[in-house]
Coordinates of C-alpha atoms in Angstrom, one line a residue:
M771 CA 82.3 58.5 53.4
Q772 CA 85.6 59.4 55.0
Y773 CA 89.3 60.0 54.3
N774 CA 91.2 56.0 56.1
C775 CA 94.8 55.6 56.3
S776 CA 94.4 52.0 57.8
T777 CA 97.6 50.3 57.6
Y778 CA 96.5 46.7 56.4
M779 CA 99.4 44.3 55.6
N780 CA 97.9 41.5 54.7
N781 CA 100.1 39.1 52.2
R782 CA 97.4 38.8 49.5
V783 CA 97.7 36.2 46.7
K784 CA 99.9 37.4 44.2
F785 CA 98.4 36.2 40.6
S786 CA 99.8 36.6 37.0
Y787 CA 98.8 40.0 35.4
H788 CA 98.6 39.0 32.2
T789 CA 96.5 36.3 32.3
W790 CA 94.0 37.5 34.1
L791 CA 93.5 40.3 31.9
P792 CA 90.5 40.2 30.0
L793 CA 88.6 39.4 33.3
L794 CA 90.3 42.4 35.4
I795 CA 88.4 44.4 33.0
A796 CA 85.2 41.7 33.3
S797 CA 85.0 42.2 36.7
F798 CA 85.4 46.4 37.0
T799 CA 82.3 45.6 34.9
A800 CA 80.3 43.2 36.7
F801 CA 80.6 45.5 39.7
G802 CA 79.5 48.4 38.7
M803 CA 83.5 50.1 38.8
L804 CA 82.7 51.8 35.4
V805 CA 80.3 54.1 36.7
G806 CA 82.6 56.0 38.6
Y807 CA 82.4 57.5 42.4
R808 CA 82.2 60.8 44.8
L809 CA 85.4 61.5 46.9
A810 CA 83.3 63.5 50.2
D811 CA 85.4 65.6 52.1
T812 CA 86.0 65.1 55.8
G813 CA 88.4 67.9 56.0
G814 CA 85.7 70.5 55.8
H815 CA 86.7 73.2 54.2
N816 CA 85.7 73.7 50.8
G817 CA 82.3 71.2 50.7
S818 CA 83.0 68.2 48.4
R819 CA 85.2 67.3 45.8
F820 CA 83.8 65.3 43.1
I821 CA 86.5 62.0 40.9
Q822 CA 85.2 62.8 37.0
S823 CA 84.0 59.1 36.0
F824 CA 85.7 57.0 34.3
D825 CA 84.1 56.2 30.5
A826 CA 85.0 53.2 28.7
E827 CA 84.5 52.7 25.4
V828 CA 81.7 50.2 24.3
S829 CA 83.5 47.9 21.4
Q830 CA 85.8 47.3 25.0
I831 CA 82.7 46.7 27.0
G832 CA 81.1 44.4 24.1
R833 CA 84.9 41.6 24.1
I834 CA 84.6 41.8 27.7
E835 CA 80.6 40.7 28.0
E836 CA 81.3 38.6 24.8
L837 CA 84.4 36.9 27.2
L838 CA 82.2 36.8 29.8
R839 CA 79.6 34.4 27.3
L840 CA 82.0 32.1 25.7
I841 CA 83.5 30.9 29.3
D842 CA 79.7 30.5 30.8
A843 CA 79.0 28.7 27.8
R844 CA 82.0 26.3 26.5
Y845 CA 84.3 26.3 29.0
V846 CA 85.4 22.1 29.3
D847 CA 84.5 21.8 33.0
E848 CA 81.7 24.3 35.3
I849 CA 83.1 27.0 36.9
D850 CA 81.9 29.3 40.5
E851 CA 81.8 32.6 38.6
E852 CA 82.1 34.1 42.5
L853 CA 85.4 32.9 42.9
L854 CA 86.6 33.5 39.5
L855 CA 85.2 37.0 39.7
D856 CA 87.0 37.4 43.2
A857 CA 90.0 36.1 41.7
A858 CA 90.0 38.8 38.8
T859 CA 89.4 41.7 41.5
N860 CA 92.2 40.7 43.5
A861 CA 94.0 40.6 40.6
I862 CA 93.6 43.9 39.3
I863 CA 94.5 45.5 43.3
N864 CA 97.2 43.3 43.4
E865 CA 98.6 46.2 40.4
L866 CA 98.0 49.1 42.5
D867 CA 99.4 49.6 46.1
P868 CA 100.1 47.3 49.1
H869 CA 97.2 49.0 50.7
S870 CA 94.4 48.9 48.2
V871 CA 92.2 46.0 49.1
Y872 CA 88.8 44.9 47.9
I873 CA 86.9 43.8 50.7
T874 CA 84.5 40.8 50.1
P875 CA 81.3 40.3 51.2
D876 CA 81.6 38.4 53.5
A877 CA 83.9 40.8 55.2
I878 CA 82.4 43.6 55.1
A879 CA 80.3 43.5 57.5
S880 CA 83.2 42.8 60.2
V881 CA 85.1 46.0 58.6
K882 CA 82.5 48.3 59.2
E883 CA 81.7 46.7 62.2
T884 CA 85.5 47.3 63.7
M885 CA 85.9 51.0 61.8
S886 CA 82.6 52.3 63.8
G887 CA 83.7 51.8 67.4
Y888 CA 81.2 49.7 68.2
Y889 CA 80.1 45.9 67.6
K890 CA 77.2 43.8 68.7
G891 CA 77.6 41.7 71.8
I892 CA 76.6 41.4 75.7
G893 CA 80.3 43.0 76.6
I894 CA 82.5 40.3 78.2
E895 CA 86.0 38.9 77.5
T896 CA 86.4 34.7 77.2
I897 CA 88.5 32.5 77.0
L898 CA 88.6 28.8 75.6
F899 CA 90.1 26.9 79.2
R900 CA 89.4 23.8 79.7
D901 CA 87.6 23.3 76.2
T902 CA 84.8 25.6 78.2
L903 CA 84.6 29.3 77.5
R904 CA 85.0 31.2 80.8
V905 CA 84.8 34.8 81.5
T906 CA 87.7 36.7 81.8
K907 CA 86.1 39.8 82.1
V908 CA 82.9 41.4 82.4
M909 CA 82.7 45.1 81.3
D910 CA 80.9 47.9 83.2
E911 CA 77.1 48.6 82.5
S912 CA 77.1 46.1 79.8
P913 CA 74.5 43.9 78.8
A914 CA 76.5 41.1 80.7
A915 CA 77.4 42.9 83.4
L916 CA 73.4 44.0 84.1
S917 CA 72.5 40.5 83.6
G918 CA 74.5 39.1 86.4
L919 CA 77.4 37.8 84.5
E920 CA 80.4 37.3 87.1
F921 CA 84.4 37.0 86.2
G922 CA 84.8 33.2 85.9
D923 CA 81.9 31.9 84.7
A924 CA 81.9 28.8 82.5
I925 CA 79.1 29.8 79.7
I926 CA 77.4 25.9 79.3
S927 CA 74.9 26.7 76.3
S928 CA 73.7 29.1 74.8
N929 CA 70.1 29.1 74.2
D930 CA 69.7 25.5 72.2
S931 CA 73.2 24.8 72.1
I932 CA 75.1 23.0 74.1
L933 CA 79.0 24.7 73.9
A934 CA 80.8 23.2 76.9
G935 CA 83.0 19.9 76.2
Q936 CA 82.2 19.7 73.0
N937 CA 85.7 20.4 71.5
M938 CA 84.1 23.9 69.8
P939 CA 86.6 26.1 68.3
I940 CA 86.2 29.9 70.0
K941 CA 85.5 31.4 67.3
K942 CA 82.9 28.8 66.5
Q943 CA 81.7 29.1 70.0
W944 CA 81.7 33.2 70.1
S945 CA 79.0 33.1 67.3
F946 CA 76.6 31.6 69.4
L947 CA 76.9 35.0 71.5
K948 CA 75.8 36.7 69.3
A949 CA 72.1 37.2 68.2
Q950 CA 70.3 38.6 65.2
Q951 CA 67.9 41.9 65.4
D952 CA 66.5 42.1 68.9
E953 CA 66.5 38.9 69.5
V954 CA 67.5 37.4 73.6
L955 CA 70.0 34.7 74.7
N956 CA 69.7 32.8 77.6
L957 CA 72.7 31.2 79.1
K958 CA 73.1 28.4 81.3
V959 CA 75.8 29.6 83.6
L960 CA 78.6 27.8 85.9
H961 CA 79.7 29.8 88.1
L962 CA 82.9 29.8 90.3
D963 CA 81.0 29.0 93.4
K964 CA 79.1 25.6 91.4
S965 CA 76.2 27.2 91.2
E966 CA 73.8 26.9 87.9
E967 CA 72.5 29.7 86.5
L968 CA 69.8 30.5 83.8
I969 CA 70.9 34.3 82.6
E970 CA 68.5 36.2 79.8
V971 CA 70.7 39.0 78.0
K972 CA 70.3 40.9 75.1
P973 CA 73.0 42.0 72.8
E974 CA 73.3 45.4 71.8
N975 CA 76.3 48.1 70.8
I976 CA 79.1 47.8 72.4
L977 CA 81.9 50.0 72.5
Y978 CA 85.3 49.4 71.1
P979 CA 88.2 50.2 73.5
N980 CA 90.7 51.6 71.6
V981 CA 91.3 54.4 73.9
E982 CA 92.7 53.5 77.5
Y983 CA 93.6 55.9 80.2
Y984 CA 95.6 56.2 83.4
W985 CA 97.9 58.2 86.0
I986 CA 101.4 56.2 85.8
D987 CA 103.2 57.8 88.6
K988 CA 102.1 62.0 88.9
I989 CA 102.3 61.8 84.4
A990 CA 98.9 61.2 81.9
Y991 CA 98.8 58.4 80.5
I992 CA 96.9 57.4 77.6
K993 CA 96.9 54.5 75.0
I994 CA 95.2 54.8 71.5
S995 CA 94.8 51.0 69.8
K996 CA 92.8 52.4 66.3
F997 CA 91.3 55.7 65.1
S998 CA 87.9 54.5 64.6
D999 CA 84.7 56.7 64.3
N1000 CA 84.8 57.1 68.2
T1001 CA 88.5 57.8 69.2
Y1002 CA 88.6 61.4 69.4
E1003 CA 85.1 61.2 71.9
G1004 CA 87.4 58.7 74.1
L1005 CA 90.3 61.2 74.1
V1006 CA 88.2 63.8 75.1
K1007 CA 87.0 61.7 77.8
A1008 CA 90.6 60.8 78.9
L1009 CA 91.5 64.3 79.1
E1010 CA 88.7 65.1 81.0
F1011 CA 89.7 62.9 83.7
F1012 CA 93.2 64.3 83.7
Q1013 CA 92.1 68.0 83.5
K1014 CA 93.4 69.4 86.9
N1015 CA 92.1 73.7 86.4
L1016 CA 92.3 73.2 82.6
I1017 CA 95.9 72.7 82.3
I1018 CA 97.4 69.2 81.9
N1019 CA 100.9 69.3 82.8
E1020 CA 102.5 66.0 82.0
L1021 CA 101.1 63.5 79.1
I1022 CA 102.4 60.8 77.3
I1023 CA 100.2 59.4 74.0
D1024 CA 101.4 55.8 73.3
L1025 CA 100.4 55.0 69.8
R1026 CA 102.7 51.4 70.1
D1027 CA 101.2 48.7 67.2
N1028 CA 98.0 51.1 66.2
P1029 CA 97.9 50.7 62.7
G1030 CA 95.7 54.0 62.5
G1031 CA 92.2 54.4 60.9
Y1032 CA 90.0 57.6 60.0
L1033 CA 91.9 60.4 58.8
P1034 CA 89.9 62.9 60.5
E1035 CA 89.9 61.6 64.2
A1036 CA 93.7 62.0 64.1
T1037 CA 93.1 65.4 63.2
K1038 CA 90.4 66.6 65.6
I1039 CA 92.5 65.0 68.3
L1040 CA 95.4 66.8 67.4
N1041 CA 93.2 69.9 67.3
Q1042 CA 93.3 69.1 71.3
L1043 CA 96.7 69.6 72.0
F1044 CA 97.7 73.1 70.4
V1045 CA 96.1 76.8 71.5
E1046 CA 97.9 77.8 68.5
D1047 CA 95.2 78.4 65.4
K1048 CA 96.1 78.1 62.1
R1049 CA 98.7 76.2 62.3
L1050 CA 99.2 73.4 59.3
L1051 CA 98.9 69.7 61.0
V1052 CA 98.7 67.2 58.2
F1053 CA 98.1 67.9 53.9
T1054 CA 97.3 66.0 51.1
K1055 CA 97.3 65.5 47.4
D1056 CA 95.8 63.4 45.0
R1057 CA 97.4 62.7 41.4
N1058 CA 96.3 65.7 39.8
D1059 CA 98.4 67.3 42.8
R1060 CA 95.6 69.0 44.6
K1061 CA 96.4 69.8 47.9
S1062 CA 93.4 69.8 50.7
E1063 CA 95.0 71.0 54.3
F1064 CA 94.2 69.9 57.4
N1065 CA 94.8 73.2 60.3
T1066 CA 93.9 73.8 64.1
T1067 CA 91.4 75.5 65.1
G1068 CA 92.9 77.1 68.2
R1069 CA 89.8 76.0 70.6
P1070 CA 90.9 73.0 72.6
F1071 CA 89.3 71.9 75.7
Y1072 CA 92.4 71.9 77.8
K1073 CA 95.9 72.6 77.7
V1074 CA 98.5 69.9 77.3
D1075 CA 102.8 71.4 78.7
K1076 CA 105.1 68.8 78.2
L1077 CA 104.1 66.0 75.7
A1078 CA 105.9 62.2 74.7
V1079 CA 104.6 60.4 71.9
L1080 CA 105.6 57.0 72.1
I1081 CA 105.5 54.6 68.3
N1082 CA 107.3 51.7 67.6
E1083 CA 107.4 49.5 63.8
N1084 CA 104.1 48.8 63.6
S1085 CA 102.8 52.3 64.3
A1086 CA 101.2 53.1 60.8
S1087 CA 98.8 55.8 59.2
A1088 CA 97.0 58.1 61.4
S1089 CA 99.3 57.5 63.7
E1090 CA 102.3 59.0 61.7
I1091 CA 100.3 61.7 61.8
I1092 CA 99.6 62.5 65.1
A1093 CA 103.9 61.8 65.5
G1094 CA 105.0 64.0 62.3
A1095 CA 102.6 66.9 63.2
V1096 CA 103.2 67.4 66.7
Q1097 CA 107.3 66.6 65.8
D1098 CA 107.0 69.1 62.9
W1099 CA 106.2 71.6 65.1
D1100 CA 108.2 71.1 68.4
K1101 CA 105.0 70.2 70.3
A1102 CA 106.4 66.8 71.6
I1103 CA 109.0 64.4 72.0
I1104 CA 109.3 61.1 69.7
V1105 CA 110.1 58.6 71.7
G1106 CA 110.7 54.6 70.3
E1107 CA 111.3 52.6 67.2
Q1108 CA 111.2 54.2 63.8
S1109 CA 107.5 53.9 62.5
Y1110 CA 105.8 51.6 59.6
G1111 CA 106.3 54.4 57.1
K1112 CA 102.4 55.0 55.2
G1113 CA 101.7 58.2 53.4
L1114 CA 98.8 57.1 51.5
V1115 CA 95.2 57.9 51.8
Q1116 CA 92.4 55.4 51.0
E1117 CA 88.6 56.3 50.5
Q1118 CA 85.9 53.3 50.5
Y1119 CA 84.0 52.5 47.8
D1120 CA 80.8 50.0 48.2
L1121 CA 80.0 47.6 45.3
S1122 CA 77.0 46.4 43.7
N1123 CA 78.0 42.8 45.0
G1124 CA 78.1 43.9 48.7
G1125 CA 81.3 44.2 48.9
A1126 CA 84.1 46.8 48.7
L1127 CA 87.1 48.8 47.0
R1128 CA 89.6 51.0 49.9
L1129 CA 91.4 52.6 47.3
T1130 CA 94.4 54.8 47.5
I1131 CA 93.1 58.4 46.7
G1132 CA 96.2 60.6 47.5
R1133 CA 99.3 61.1 49.6
Y1134 CA 99.9 62.6 52.5
F1135 CA 102.6 64.9 53.7
T1136 CA 103.2 66.3 57.0
P1137 CA 103.3 70.5 57.7
T1138 CA 107.3 71.1 56.6
G1139 CA 106.8 68.6 54.1
R1140 CA 108.2 64.8 54.9
Y1141 CA 106.7 62.1 52.7
I1142 CA 107.0 59.3 55.0
Q1143 CA 105.9 56.5 53.1
T1144 CA 108.2 53.1 52.8
P1145 CA 108.6 52.1 49.1
F1146 CA 106.8 49.1 48.1
D1147 CA 107.9 48.9 44.5
S1148 CA 112.0 48.5 44.1
D1149 CA 112.3 51.1 41.5
K1150 CA 110.3 53.5 44.6
K1151 CA 112.8 55.2 46.8
V1152 CA 112.6 56.9 49.9
D1153 CA 112.6 60.8 50.7
S1154 CA 115.9 61.1 52.7
S1155 CA 116.6 65.1 52.4
E1156 CA 116.5 66.7 55.6
Y1157 CA 114.1 68.8 57.1
S1158 CA 113.9 71.1 59.4
T1159 CA 111.2 71.6 62.7
M1160 CA 108.8 74.6 62.5
L1161 CA 109.6 76.6 65.7
L1162 CA 113.1 74.9 66.8
N1163 CA 114.7 74.4 63.6
R1164 CA 116.4 71.0 64.6
P1165 CA 117.0 68.7 61.9
I1166 CA 114.4 65.8 61.1
I1167 CA 114.1 63.2 58.1
A1168 CA 111.2 61.5 56.3
Q1169 CA 113.1 58.0 55.4
G1170 CA 110.2 55.6 55.4
G1171 CA 108.5 56.9 58.8
I1172 CA 108.4 58.8 61.2
T1173 CA 112.1 58.6 62.9
P1174 CA 112.6 59.5 67.0
D1175 CA 113.5 62.1 68.6
I1176 CA 114.5 59.3 71.1
L1177 CA 115.8 55.9 70.1
V1178 CA 114.3 53.1 72.5
N1179 CA 113.4 49.1 71.5
W1180 CA 113.6 46.1 72.9
S1181 CA 116.4 43.6 72.7
E1182 CA 116.0 40.7 70.6
E1183 CA 116.0 38.5 73.3
Q1184 CA 113.2 41.3 75.0
K1185 CA 111.0 40.6 71.6
E1186 CA 111.4 36.9 71.8
T1187 CA 110.2 36.7 75.3
R1188 CA 107.1 38.7 75.0
K1189 CA 106.3 36.9 71.8
I1190 CA 106.1 33.6 73.6
V1191 CA 104.6 35.2 76.8
Q1192 CA 101.8 36.9 74.9
Q1193 CA 100.8 33.7 73.2
S1194 CA 99.3 32.1 76.5
V1195 CA 99.6 35.0 78.8
V1196 CA 95.8 35.3 79.3
S1197 CA 95.2 31.5 79.9
K1198 CA 98.4 30.7 82.5
A1199 CA 97.0 34.0 84.4
F1200 CA 93.6 32.6 84.8
E1201 CA 94.8 29.3 85.2
L1202 CA 96.4 31.4 88.6
I1203 CA 93.4 33.4 89.7
L1204 CA 91.4 29.7 89.7
A1205 CA 94.2 27.6 91.5
N1206 CA 94.6 29.7 94.1
Q1207 CA 91.2 31.4 94.6
L1208 CA 93.2 35.2 94.3
F1209 CA 89.0 36.2 93.3
A1210 CA 87.8 35.7 97.4
V1211 CA 90.4 37.2 98.9
D1212 CA 90.6 40.6 99.9
S1213 CA 94.3 41.8 99.4
V1214 CA 95.9 39.9 96.7
N1215 CA 99.8 39.4 97.2
L1216 CA 101.4 37.6 93.9
D1217 CA 104.9 37.0 95.9
I1218 CA 103.1 33.5 96.6
L1219 CA 102.7 32.8 93.2
Q1220 CA 106.3 33.9 92.1
D1221 CA 107.6 30.0 91.1
D1222 CA 105.0 29.5 89.2
I1223 CA 105.2 32.7 87.4
N1224 CA 109.6 32.1 86.8
E1225 CA 108.4 28.4 85.5
F1226 CA 106.2 29.8 82.9
I1227 CA 108.2 32.2 81.7
V1228 CA 111.4 30.0 81.7
R1229 CA 110.1 26.7 80.4
P1230 CA 109.7 27.7 76.7
F1231 CA 113.4 28.7 76.5
S1232 CA 114.9 26.5 79.0
E1233 CA 113.1 23.2 76.4
N1234 CA 115.3 24.6 73.6
N1235 CA 118.1 25.4 76.2
I1236 CA 118.8 28.5 76.2
E1237 CA 119.1 30.4 78.8
I1238 CA 117.2 33.5 79.7
S1239 CA 118.5 37.0 80.5
K1240 CA 117.5 38.3 84.2
S1241 CA 115.9 41.7 82.4
S1242 CA 113.7 39.4 80.2
L1243 CA 112.5 37.5 82.9
E1244 CA 111.3 40.9 85.2
I1245 CA 109.5 41.9 81.2
G1246 CA 107.9 38.1 81.2
E1247 CA 107.3 38.4 84.8
A1248 CA 105.4 42.1 84.6
M1249 CA 103.6 41.0 81.7
L1250 CA 102.1 37.6 84.0
K1251 CA 101.2 39.9 86.6
S1252 CA 99.7 42.4 85.1
E1253 CA 97.4 39.8 83.0
I1254 CA 96.3 39.0 86.4
Y1255 CA 95.8 42.3 87.5
Q1256 CA 94.0 43.2 84.5
Q1257 CA 91.0 39.8 85.2
L1258 CA 90.7 41.2 88.9
G1259 CA 89.6 44.4 87.8
M1260 CA 93.0 46.0 89.1
S1261 CA 93.9 48.2 85.9
T1262 CA 95.9 50.8 87.8
K1263 CA 97.6 48.5 89.3
A1264 CA 98.0 46.2 86.0
I1265 CA 99.4 49.2 84.0
E1266 CA 102.0 49.7 87.0
I1267 CA 103.5 47.0 87.1
I1268 CA 103.8 47.0 82.5
A1269 CA 105.2 50.8 83.2
S1270 CA 108.3 49.4 85.5
T1271 CA 110.0 47.2 82.8
D1272 CA 108.2 49.3 79.9
V1273 CA 111.6 51.1 78.3
F1274 CA 109.8 53.0 76.0
I1275 CA 107.8 54.6 79.3
Q1276 CA 110.7 54.9 81.1
Q1277 CA 112.5 56.8 79.0
A1278 CA 109.2 59.2 77.7
T1279 CA 109.1 59.4 81.9
Q1280 CA 112.0 60.8 82.3
S1281 CA 112.0 63.1 79.7
L1282 CA 108.7 64.8 80.4
Q1283 CA 110.0 65.1 84.0
K1284 CA 113.1 67.5 82.5
E1285 CA 112.1 71.6 82.3
N1286 CA 112.8 71.7 78.6
I1287 CA 112.0 68.3 77.2
F1288 CA 114.5 69.3 74.2
A1289 CA 117.0 70.4 76.0
D1290 CA 119.2 66.7 76.2
F1291 CA 118.9 67.9 71.7
F1292 CA 121.3 71.4 71.7
E1293 CA 121.7 74.5 74.1
I1294 CA 117.7 76.3 73.5
E1295 CA 118.5 80.0 74.2
N1296 CA 116.3 81.6 77.5

């Protein structure tokens, strides 16, 4: 098992604790959870630890069994036992913290697949365009690419099932692109040149693109969207791409909208950012105040000179562990918004019904001792103590999340613009590419689309009699142009367009161009 720091900000239905109390205990018995569990120490120190088994009194279990038998035998209506047990289980979990969750048997496969960093598929991205599944991206070296699928292809059918023109929801159509073990898909597709082809493709394990990397001018930029099993591997590949003479002079790590993931992946990534040995990166404490420390190894593959880390209100958990560590050690400048504030660590335990329990088993603290959990009960207070960084003695605070060194955010209008454009930017980009046959030209000039682009961005505001500002118009324009370039396979151009209006990236770039990234905070003696 692994420590998991993912944030699951789901709105669970609240049940009456007292009404369900007998059934809450019953559900624990039914799922075999009173036998205890093993807590694996994935930090690589002191082997494995064990949490002592729970013992339930025989008489109490007898009452539970009696209650279940009575309901089954005497209740006036027929009952669905599984639904009853799921409700009782959720009621138990709701009495804990917001990050402890019950994962149903139906959802467990998807959760495990997401956290593994791989999924079973053919390696395409699609949209539902005019009631037909259309390909907007074919991943390099994927089964789809090797079989001849191309950008813009319309998927007419999969095996014997007609998909196009059936008024079928996109998720339902996606299900026909999944295969059983060793099954081959026979896809009938319509290419952009109007020719039809029957393509045979076998789904394989496809890598989730959790790590993306580009040059922005002469600055290395790495976007990490989640900390799954292979995120560290992705970061190392990015560093290999950027390194010159084993040194990366200026690096931006973008953790915005990253909800977290596995703690070991975060600590391994941190080890690539420090050349020093035995520096404390993060420590955890369980309910008995037992402490586990994660320290640097002093063996990074490459040296990172100047570093900026981007965070926002949706950066949580493992993202905050990285931001907190580099901030505490004065290794990086933190740019952005106050982060989410999740200082709890979860462990996932499989249940006998095929589901799983993701249970909070500890708290984590940054190297200076900051506990950054945002309170989830009205009687819990935020840690508002003042701390100081380890080397430069800069004042920092906990205050429910990581407070950036340089505060940057979007205006409310800009946030609304981004939200509105994001809802349909993929389909609009695809529409413009097809209408103007941009897939068939050697040199893409988006200036000819300026009127279409402006109309797409302005229309939702004008319909509500709202005048859009110039800055918001530029942000929306950059989002649409970037998506067009992305679909055309011009990813470097796409990120350049986005960076031109991204105030977070712009601020980080300005900081990294200074001889000393902390010079603006106070006078530093040489």
